[in-house]
Amino acid sequence: MSQIPFTDIVANLPASVPFVGPEQIERERGFTFRAKLGANESPFGPSPKARDAIQTAIEDSWEYPDATSVTLRQAIARHWDINTDNVLVGAGIDELLGNVVRMTVPPGGAVVTSNGAYPTFNYHVHGFGGTLHLVDYRDDHEDLDALAAKAQAVDARLVYLSNPDNPMGTRHTADAVADFRRRLPTDTLLVLDEAYSEFAPEGTNPPVDPSDTNLIRLRTFSKIYGLAALRVGYAIAHADAVTGLNKIRNHFGVNRVAQHAARAALEDQAYIDALKNEIERGKRAYAEIARRHGFTALPSFTNFVTIEVGGVARGDRLLKALQDRRVFIRKPGVPPLDRCIRVTVGPEDQRTIFEQAFAEAVQEVG
Amino acid sequence: MSQIPFTDIVANLPASVPFVGPEQIERERGFTFRAKLGANESPFGPSPKARDAIQTAIEDSWEYPDATSVTLRQAIARHWDINTDNVLVGAGIDELLGNVVRMTVPPGGAVVTSNGAYPTFNYHVHGFGGTLHLVDYRDDHEDLDALAAKAQAVDARLVYLSNPDNPMGTRHTADAVADFRRRLPTDTLLVLDEAYSEFAPEGTNPPVDPSDTNLIRLRTFSKIYGLAALRVGYAIAHADAVTGLNKIRNHFGVNRVAQHAARAALEDQAYIDALKNEIERGKRAYAEIARRHGFTALPSFTNFVTIEVGGVARGDRLLKALQDRRVFIRKPGVPPLDRCIRVTVGPEDQRTIFEQAFAEAVQEVG
């Protein structure tokens, strides 16, 4: 009998997926969610200028995108006052992570990350046959000391850190991150996922310095910029790292609509500034809701609030009770983080839906 | 000094890219093309229903796409009367090719393709460290006998065949392809790229039979469906192959706009049927233009016409002379195919631009 000639790596991979999306839950349960507050998108939507850019791009829908995303890369370079050569655009941080892993991790290569951090990063490491070394969170923060020590101990090719952190919403200061970078082995590449950085205060993100060969910073248009549907993110990195990624990436992978919309969104910083205030208001509202029910909201440096609900079983039941009320949220997957639930900040009408459903859920779960 | 920890494969790859896009030529030359007839998109654009779908999708631009593209996959499954489990959607055929190579080709693994066929396939094979074995075209067709013999000789993991063929526009019959499939080694996977299949007559595409474990058929919305900007294509394959690809693909890689627009485009077959007639007209017009200048157009089973212009030097000069007149076309890259130029069928106004520029170019080149 004939067989598909899988590589050993693929033959040995489990058939798991990083995330089950809300559409799948909707199909299984036969309803549509009233509020989707589980994936930390921006339910506020993108800048009107980005919407206009999508509208305009309809005319060119027959035409392949620019494989080098030059116009968008130039806008990003201007935004950060760096060279275009230090910017690589990808189909979201997920695609960039996959290519960074592929570029640096041979089968068996050592990779260090936090236990409970981004599942899609782990998925890619497994997918390329790398060996994951997990370090526990400490006090709901990624543990920089332990991460650096582990990277030294296993001579890691790659270390993944998200700052601010997902799923806990905590952060380290820019100084702490810069110090952490210096404590890694000489040839270790630090992947700094800054998907939530726009929500964090000054002093969270180290200065942008693309002369560092061993630091790749990842940014996205899926969070504050409100364009998760279109799949676009970018890396800021040393030109040699960009060259390396250009050797392997899918060159026509970033669609044309995304390139135009992302540029328009980036160039409307007034919209982003206004949004930040609204999100701060939303975070305070969620903290107040938590308090009212006797729970504690962790201080958040992101667009979501992580709420301690007093144990994994109660958290799971609350998630389920919220789902029964057609409210979609998520919760961390590993102990001790899984004693919490995680709720995205949406506009006021969505927060109200959450508030009411949560009150009922708490009542039901006890 | 610190160094980026490239894998050996990436360290040894050249910094080449599969294609230079028209935008890059425009930037270098400081003009915009009057007619882009080089990438075999559909300058006719997509169905009005697909345009409407893009318009509608603006509202949801904040929301992640369905990672499983279920609605689109169901529409594709209905179209072919197969199971949804036999359909995998990707960000264009390019992404699917990369994942098929990754799934099956270990470093050094043997891969067979035609010398002068799709550069992006070769790019992915190199990118995963595979060993390419090239077989010459015969009489401007991919040489099925030689491909099968080579696959046997090197015990290929993967064989790539495009039918109809790009860049020559020729085809093999469905019977010849089915016979070719049977002559491959038992465990060889045949990648059948059918990007141009909608332009070909009955009897070109073998019946769809997803029970064949060792055949993956690739289709795209970038050609006749006019949605190259959005990046969406699909594979029809045995469910085990789909499961394998699901273990490694970028799960949120197909954007939401693309999923909606592709479904709308697929469901408007009346638009596609009308387009086919218009494209046949355009191909006859190009053949007549070629004849008028003493050249020969190859019979085309695609949406482009490949024209023999009597030698590689003249072809290169004609390409350049057309570019000087702001008309973008391409030509095959390897002998003996490179004695030809290749022109995409566009609407009548674009064909007229080509006709006039080509007359001047022939005059200039001699």
XYZ file of C-alpha atoms in Angstrom, chain A residues 72 76 87-96 218-222 230-235 254 258 262:
26
model
C 4.578 49.644 4.433
C 7.343 51.509 9.706
C 12.071 45.866 8.900
C 10.489 42.653 7.702
C 6.730 42.363 7.224
C 4.936 39.047 7.711
C 1.432 37.586 7.764
C 1.072 38.300 11.465
C 3.490 37.563 14.280
C 2.563 33.884 13.937
C 4.152 33.645 10.503
C 7.191 35.605 11.623
C 7.918 41.523 16.849
C 5.014 43.893 16.441
C 1.519 43.399 15.108
C -1.387 45.210 13.510
C -3.779 42.700 15.091
C -5.943 40.944 7.559
C -2.879 39.193 9.045
C -0.002 41.596 9.187
C 2.819 42.119 11.612
C 6.477 42.998 11.421
C 9.907 42.289 12.783
C 1.395 39.449 2.946
C -3.196 44.297 4.565
C -1.625 48.689 7.937
